[in-house]
């Protein structure tokens, strides 16, 4: 440390002498000491330099202007270290700081040596003085920097140091630099059309760094670039185009257009000439030229749609448009410049946006390289971001938002369009699920978009997009993987829409008509998808991934009180139900009192959805083995519905739909329902749906469900099937009977399991269980009476008919055994009960009814 101090004192002595030959050695030694202090862990060394700075500054200031290049250069290097290191800068008095800055400016302006000029500018670019001292010398510093930017020595190194100084001052004196941007920015942007690549790149890097300072541009800067544009810039860009340097030309154009304020451009002719540059580059077949054009197009976005603070008139127009629900009208200007001259008006703003959207829509609609589409989507998202809250204006949504979503969703699915679709789905999620609390948040990875909370006015467009996606996914020529991906995308959009709808419907200000319009729109989409997905020319996979899941989405996402409300009833306008009206129901259904769904009848939304769902299930029966998966899903869904909704109308509607489908093939659906009801009862703690005292319709529906297999055996369809089997070969008959036996065994197992579970539930005491069993047996007895009448009628018409119904006997036999076992068990468990007398009476009645039915 002592040696370090001695060397400093020796340096002061050498610099104070009038002998020039001593100074190179002194500065060389000082540079070594500075390097040593910065790399040493001993902080006392840098403190010694700081203590000596006051005496060294005055000596160095003299030498930076020395005619000897070596002395001046070394002095500036030492100076640079002193005004860069925070410890030393802190010890420099204010007057000395001002003197240093003034001296540096003078050296830059007066020197005839390139290296000295470069080092002087370098010192400015690395100095760490307080803004107060810089502001006091701002104009002299600005003149020095502009002088260096003008490159008096024709050296790129000088220009480089000057751009570094510009970036430094822009961070320290942002306001002052912005106010004088018309002075120092032109020397930078003029180099964008230089023939030298390094010069162009250097200027663009500098502009990127100072973009926040110069954009939006001041009026004086815009006027300066207008003058330059008329003079050299526009002709030079045209020369670059003619020389094949289209990327360089459009890159320069992007910056020039960004620095043009619409108010500064009075000449329509100039604007149209400027816009001819991108016209030539957008139409180029080279993807790199197109991408460069799209990046440059963001400059036009900056010019026409400045930030709200910089252009309050723009925000005012948009907010007025949103609040009043009016549309910002305006004719499509194409690639013309009308938007520049009247941007303050609503019409001018609309024209400006349409001008921006013209090439974006064109590129997204064309078959370009994927990288071009990616860049185009990025530019479009930048526009959404720049529109700020104006993006919520209804007319701007139709101009900016909807066309691109429409184009992407209509594209034939492939690896490229799927990628674009994924991005748009992210945007849609953000658009539909935005809540008031999320208004200032941005969840998207490209540019944040300031969506207002979603409202029902967006519903029609979203439903339209879902239909487009579904239409794409239902194409018969589409590969299975792409089909599933698109259909899943449609479902994803639909779920997001439902979340938005749910949030809106929570608002107490939503009136009845709005709720009904919303429900009819959503159910209308479900209807279209289910009818298309269940059509004869669709495979079962289409159904499983569309109509079924769409119905599930509605029941999962919307509030139960709306779906079950008797206030919000909708027309049962399903074609499938209309077709079922012509189906002759089994007369046993009439005897049982089963209520059937009626076409155009008014039902609750949940009943509508249940009928849509199970209509598809019935139509899926003929598809094997896929139908097994459908049955598993429908069992789970049925159990979920019973757990979530307590309306007896749901159960009654399903039973009515079931009785419209009489046939052995539909016993699969019956098994599914029976299993679903049993699993629901196994898991539910409070089965209010099946309490006898709460709703006789629910208990009656359970009786109807348990009666269905017998009704199938009684049905004319079953009888005709039995007659036809007699005409088959013996081997075929044996195979059919074997298969049917297996199916009936499954039916019996499900029947017994459900019967036992219903009667052993906590909601049924012994007396209630006996009453339920009696009701069920009485129902079956009525079926027997009706079957006897039909059989007698058939024998009168064809006396040769005489056959025993083995299937019916098999079912009844097992049912009777199950009931008798129940009677025996219930007799044991009711011992000691207070109501034993009443229970014994009903159990006895149940036994008599069972024996009478068995005797028949």
Coordinates of C-alpha atoms in Angstrom, one line a residue, residues 243-581:
X243 CA -31.0 -3.7 -56.0
X244 CA -32.7 -6.7 -54.5
X245 CA -32.1 -5.6 -50.9
X246 CA -35.8 -5.9 -49.9
X247 CA -35.2 -6.9 -46.3
X248 CA -32.9 -4.0 -45.7
X249 CA -35.4 -1.6 -47.4
X250 CA -38.4 -2.8 -45.3
X251 CA -36.4 -2.8 -42.1
X252 CA -35.6 0.8 -42.7
X253 CA -39.2 1.5 -43.6
X254 CA -40.4 0.1 -40.4
X255 CA -38.4 2.6 -38.4
X256 CA -39.3 5.5 -40.6
X257 CA -43.0 4.8 -40.4
X258 CA -42.7 4.4 -36.6
X259 CA -41.2 7.9 -36.3
X260 CA -44.0 9.5 -38.4
X261 CA -46.8 10.9 -36.5
X262 CA -50.1 11.1 -38.5
X263 CA -50.5 14.8 -37.6
X264 CA -47.1 15.6 -39.2
X265 CA -48.0 14.2 -42.6
X266 CA -50.0 16.6 -44.6
X267 CA -49.3 15.1 -48.0
X268 CA -51.6 12.2 -49.0
X269 CA -49.3 11.6 -52.0
X270 CA -46.3 11.1 -49.7
X271 CA -48.2 8.6 -47.5
X272 CA -49.3 6.5 -50.5
X273 CA -45.7 6.5 -51.9
X274 CA -44.4 5.4 -48.5
X275 CA -47.0 2.6 -48.3
X276 CA -45.9 1.3 -51.8
X277 CA -42.7 -0.1 -50.2
X278 CA -44.5 -2.8 -48.1
X279 CA -46.8 -3.5 -51.0
X280 CA -43.8 -4.8 -52.9
X281 CA -42.3 -6.7 -50.0
X282 CA -45.5 -8.4 -48.8
X283 CA -46.1 -9.8 -52.2
X284 CA -42.6 -11.3 -52.4
X285 CA -42.4 -15.1 -52.4
X286 CA -39.3 -15.2 -50.1
X287 CA -40.5 -16.0 -46.6
X288 CA -37.7 -14.0 -45.1
X289 CA -38.9 -10.9 -46.9
X290 CA -42.4 -11.5 -45.8
X291 CA -41.3 -11.9 -42.2
X292 CA -39.3 -8.7 -42.3
X293 CA -42.3 -7.0 -43.7
X294 CA -44.5 -8.1 -40.8
X295 CA -41.9 -7.0 -38.3
X296 CA -41.7 -3.6 -40.0
X297 CA -45.5 -3.5 -40.1
X298 CA -45.4 -3.2 -36.3
X299 CA -43.9 0.2 -36.9
X300 CA -47.1 1.3 -38.7
X301 CA -49.1 0.0 -35.7
X302 CA -46.9 2.2 -33.4
X303 CA -47.5 5.2 -35.7
X304 CA -51.3 4.8 -36.0
X305 CA -52.1 3.5 -32.6
X306 CA -49.9 5.3 -30.0
X307 CA -50.1 4.4 -26.3
X308 CA -53.1 5.9 -24.4
X309 CA -50.9 8.4 -22.6
X310 CA -49.4 9.6 -25.8
X311 CA -52.7 9.6 -27.7
X312 CA -55.6 10.1 -25.3
X313 CA -57.9 10.9 -28.2
X314 CA -57.6 7.3 -29.4
X315 CA -58.6 5.9 -26.0
X316 CA -61.5 8.3 -25.7
X317 CA -62.9 7.2 -29.1
X318 CA -62.7 3.5 -28.1
X319 CA -64.1 4.0 -24.6
X320 CA -67.1 5.9 -26.0
X321 CA -67.6 3.1 -28.5
X322 CA -67.6 0.5 -25.7
X323 CA -69.9 2.4 -23.4
X324 CA -72.4 3.3 -26.0
X325 CA -72.3 0.0 -27.8
X326 CA -71.8 1.8 -31.1
X327 CA -69.6 0.8 -33.9
X328 CA -66.7 2.9 -35.1
X329 CA -67.7 3.0 -38.8
X330 CA -65.3 3.5 -41.6
X331 CA -64.6 2.3 -45.1
X332 CA -61.9 -0.2 -45.9
X333 CA -58.9 1.9 -47.0
X334 CA -56.9 -1.1 -48.3
X335 CA -53.3 -0.1 -48.5
X336 CA -54.1 3.6 -48.8
X337 CA -53.2 6.2 -46.3
X338 CA -56.5 7.9 -45.3
X339 CA -56.0 6.8 -41.7
X340 CA -53.0 9.1 -41.4
X341 CA -54.8 12.4 -42.1
X342 CA -57.9 12.1 -39.8
X343 CA -56.7 9.7 -37.1
X344 CA -58.4 11.8 -34.4
X345 CA -61.9 11.0 -35.6
X346 CA -63.7 7.7 -35.0
X347 CA -63.9 7.2 -38.8
X348 CA -60.2 7.9 -39.1
X349 CA -59.3 5.5 -36.3
X350 CA -61.4 2.7 -37.9
X351 CA -59.7 3.3 -41.3
X352 CA -56.3 3.1 -39.7
X353 CA -57.1 -0.2 -38.1
X354 CA -58.5 -1.6 -41.3
X355 CA -55.3 -0.4 -43.1
X356 CA -53.2 -2.3 -40.6
X357 CA -55.3 -5.5 -40.8
X358 CA -55.3 -5.7 -44.6
X359 CA -52.0 -7.6 -45.1
X360 CA -52.5 -9.5 -41.8
X361 CA -55.7 -11.0 -43.0
X362 CA -54.3 -11.6 -46.5
X363 CA -51.3 -13.5 -45.2
X364 CA -53.2 -15.6 -42.6
X365 CA -55.7 -16.6 -45.4
X366 CA -52.9 -17.6 -47.8
X367 CA -50.8 -20.7 -47.9
X368 CA -47.5 -19.4 -46.6
X369 CA -44.6 -20.9 -44.9
X370 CA -45.3 -21.7 -41.2
X371 CA -42.6 -19.2 -40.1
X372 CA -44.5 -16.5 -42.0
X373 CA -47.8 -17.4 -40.3
X374 CA -46.1 -17.4 -37.0
X375 CA -44.7 -13.9 -37.5
X376 CA -48.0 -12.7 -38.8
X377 CA -49.8 -14.0 -35.7
X378 CA -47.2 -12.2 -33.6
X379 CA -47.8 -8.9 -35.4
X380 CA -51.6 -9.4 -35.0
X381 CA -51.1 -10.0 -31.3
X382 CA -49.0 -6.9 -31.1
X383 CA -51.9 -4.9 -32.6
X384 CA -54.3 -6.4 -30.0
X385 CA -51.8 -5.3 -27.3
X386 CA -51.4 -1.8 -28.6
X387 CA -55.1 -1.3 -28.9
X388 CA -55.2 -1.4 -25.1
X389 CA -58.8 -1.2 -23.7
X390 CA -59.9 -0.1 -27.2
X391 CA -59.7 -3.8 -28.2
X392 CA -63.1 -4.2 -26.5
X393 CA -64.8 -1.9 -28.9
X394 CA -67.5 -4.0 -30.7
X395 CA -66.5 -2.7 -34.2
X396 CA -62.8 -3.3 -33.5
X397 CA -63.5 -6.9 -32.4
X398 CA -65.2 -7.4 -35.7
X399 CA -62.3 -5.8 -37.6
X400 CA -59.3 -7.1 -35.7
X401 CA -60.2 -10.0 -33.5
X402 CA -62.9 -12.1 -35.3
X403 CA -61.4 -12.3 -38.8
X404 CA -58.1 -14.0 -37.7
X405 CA -59.8 -16.4 -35.3
X406 CA -62.2 -17.3 -38.1
X407 CA -59.4 -17.9 -40.6
X408 CA -57.4 -20.0 -38.2
X409 CA -60.4 -22.1 -37.2
X410 CA -61.4 -22.7 -40.8
X411 CA -58.0 -23.9 -41.9
X412 CA -57.7 -27.5 -42.9
X413 CA -56.1 -29.3 -39.9
X414 CA -52.4 -30.1 -40.4
X415 CA -49.2 -29.7 -38.4
X416 CA -49.0 -26.0 -39.2
X417 CA -52.6 -25.1 -38.6
X418 CA -52.8 -27.1 -35.4
X419 CA -49.9 -25.0 -34.0
X420 CA -51.7 -21.8 -35.0
X421 CA -54.9 -23.1 -33.5
X422 CA -53.2 -23.8 -30.2
X423 CA -52.1 -20.2 -29.9
X424 CA -55.5 -18.9 -30.8
X425 CA -57.1 -21.2 -28.2
X426 CA -54.8 -19.7 -25.6
X427 CA -56.0 -16.2 -26.6
X428 CA -59.6 -17.3 -26.6
X429 CA -59.2 -18.8 -23.1
X430 CA -57.8 -15.4 -22.0
X431 CA -60.6 -13.6 -23.8
X432 CA -63.5 -15.6 -22.4
X433 CA -62.5 -16.2 -18.8
X434 CA -61.2 -12.7 -17.9
X435 CA -62.7 -11.5 -14.7
X436 CA -62.8 -8.0 -13.3
X437 CA -60.0 -8.8 -10.9
X438 CA -57.8 -10.0 -13.8
X439 CA -58.3 -6.9 -15.9
X440 CA -54.7 -5.6 -15.4
X441 CA -53.1 -9.1 -15.5
X442 CA -51.7 -10.7 -18.6
X443 CA -51.6 -14.5 -18.8
X444 CA -50.5 -14.8 -22.4
X445 CA -46.9 -15.5 -23.3
X446 CA -46.7 -13.1 -26.3
X447 CA -48.3 -9.8 -25.7
X448 CA -50.7 -8.9 -22.9
X449 CA -54.2 -8.0 -24.1
X450 CA -56.4 -5.8 -21.9
X451 CA -59.7 -7.6 -22.3
X452 CA -62.7 -6.4 -20.3
X453 CA -64.7 -9.0 -18.5
X454 CA -66.5 -11.3 -20.9
X455 CA -70.2 -10.6 -21.6
X456 CA -73.0 -12.3 -23.5
X457 CA -72.5 -10.2 -26.6
X458 CA -69.5 -12.4 -27.4
X459 CA -71.6 -15.6 -27.2
X460 CA -72.7 -15.8 -30.8
X461 CA -69.2 -15.4 -32.2
X462 CA -67.8 -18.0 -29.9
X463 CA -70.6 -20.5 -30.8
X464 CA -69.9 -19.8 -34.4
X465 CA -66.2 -20.7 -33.9
X466 CA -67.1 -23.9 -32.1
X467 CA -69.3 -24.9 -35.0
X468 CA -66.5 -24.2 -37.5
X469 CA -64.1 -26.4 -35.4
X470 CA -66.6 -29.2 -35.1
X471 CA -67.3 -29.0 -38.8
X472 CA -63.6 -29.4 -39.5
X473 CA -63.2 -32.3 -37.0
X474 CA -66.2 -34.2 -38.4
X475 CA -64.7 -34.4 -41.9
X476 CA -64.8 -38.1 -43.0
X477 CA -61.5 -37.7 -44.9
X478 CA -59.6 -36.3 -41.9
X479 CA -57.1 -38.6 -40.1
X480 CA -58.3 -39.9 -36.7
X481 CA -55.5 -38.1 -34.8
X482 CA -56.3 -34.7 -36.4
X483 CA -60.0 -35.3 -36.0
X484 CA -59.7 -36.0 -32.3
X485 CA -57.4 -33.0 -31.8
X486 CA -59.8 -30.6 -33.5
X487 CA -62.9 -32.0 -31.7
X488 CA -61.0 -31.7 -28.4
X489 CA -60.2 -28.1 -29.3
X490 CA -63.9 -27.4 -30.0
X491 CA -64.7 -28.9 -26.6
X492 CA -62.0 -26.8 -25.0
X493 CA -63.4 -23.6 -26.5
X494 CA -66.9 -24.7 -25.4
X495 CA -65.9 -25.2 -21.8
X496 CA -64.2 -21.8 -21.8
X497 CA -67.4 -20.2 -23.1
X498 CA -69.5 -22.0 -20.5
X499 CA -67.2 -20.7 -17.7
X500 CA -67.7 -17.2 -19.1
X501 CA -71.4 -17.7 -19.3
X502 CA -71.5 -19.0 -15.7
X503 CA -69.7 -15.9 -14.5
X504 CA -72.1 -13.6 -16.3
X505 CA -75.2 -15.4 -15.1
X506 CA -74.1 -14.9 -11.5
X507 CA -74.8 -11.2 -12.0
X508 CA -78.1 -10.2 -10.6
X509 CA -78.6 -7.6 -13.3
X510 CA -79.0 -10.3 -16.0
X511 CA -82.7 -10.5 -16.8
X512 CA -84.9 -13.4 -17.8
X513 CA -84.7 -12.8 -21.6
X514 CA -80.9 -12.7 -21.5
X515 CA -80.8 -16.0 -19.6
X516 CA -83.2 -17.7 -22.0
X517 CA -81.3 -16.4 -25.0
X518 CA -78.1 -17.7 -23.5
X519 CA -79.6 -21.1 -22.8
X520 CA -81.2 -21.5 -26.2
X521 CA -78.0 -20.6 -27.9
X522 CA -76.0 -23.1 -25.9
X523 CA -78.6 -25.9 -26.2
X524 CA -78.9 -25.1 -29.8
X525 CA -75.2 -25.8 -30.3
X526 CA -75.5 -29.0 -28.3
X527 CA -78.5 -30.0 -30.5
X528 CA -76.6 -29.4 -33.8
X529 CA -73.5 -31.3 -32.6
X530 CA -75.5 -34.2 -31.2
X531 CA -77.6 -34.5 -34.4
X532 CA -74.6 -34.3 -36.6
X533 CA -72.4 -36.5 -34.4
X534 CA -75.1 -39.2 -34.2
X535 CA -76.0 -39.2 -37.9
X536 CA -75.8 -42.4 -39.8
X537 CA -72.7 -41.5 -41.7
X538 CA -70.6 -40.8 -38.5
X539 CA -68.6 -43.4 -36.6
X540 CA -69.0 -44.0 -32.9
X541 CA -65.8 -42.3 -32.1
X542 CA -67.2 -39.0 -33.4
X543 CA -70.1 -39.4 -31.1
X544 CA -68.0 -40.2 -28.0
X545 CA -65.8 -37.2 -28.5
X546 CA -68.5 -34.7 -29.4
X547 CA -72.1 -34.8 -28.4
X548 CA -71.6 -36.9 -25.3
X549 CA -68.7 -34.7 -24.0
X550 CA -70.5 -31.5 -25.0
X551 CA -73.5 -32.4 -22.9
X552 CA -71.3 -33.4 -20.0
X553 CA -69.5 -30.0 -20.3
X554 CA -72.8 -28.1 -19.9
X555 CA -73.9 -30.1 -16.9
X556 CA -70.5 -29.6 -15.2
X557 CA -69.9 -26.0 -16.0
X558 CA -73.3 -24.3 -15.6
X559 CA -75.0 -23.8 -12.2
X560 CA -77.5 -26.5 -11.2
X561 CA -80.2 -24.0 -10.1
X562 CA -80.4 -22.7 -13.7
X563 CA -80.4 -26.1 -15.4
X564 CA -83.1 -27.5 -13.1
X565 CA -85.2 -24.3 -12.7
X566 CA -88.8 -24.6 -13.8
X567 CA -88.6 -20.9 -14.8
X568 CA -86.2 -21.5 -17.6
X569 CA -87.9 -24.1 -19.7
X570 CA -86.9 -24.8 -23.3
X571 CA -88.6 -26.5 -26.2
X572 CA -87.7 -30.2 -26.8
X573 CA -86.9 -29.5 -30.4
X574 CA -84.8 -32.6 -31.1
X575 CA -85.3 -34.4 -34.4
X576 CA -84.7 -37.7 -32.8
X577 CA -87.7 -37.1 -30.4
X578 CA -89.8 -36.1 -33.4
X579 CA -89.0 -39.3 -35.1
X580 CA -89.8 -41.3 -32.0
X581 CA -93.3 -39.9 -32.0

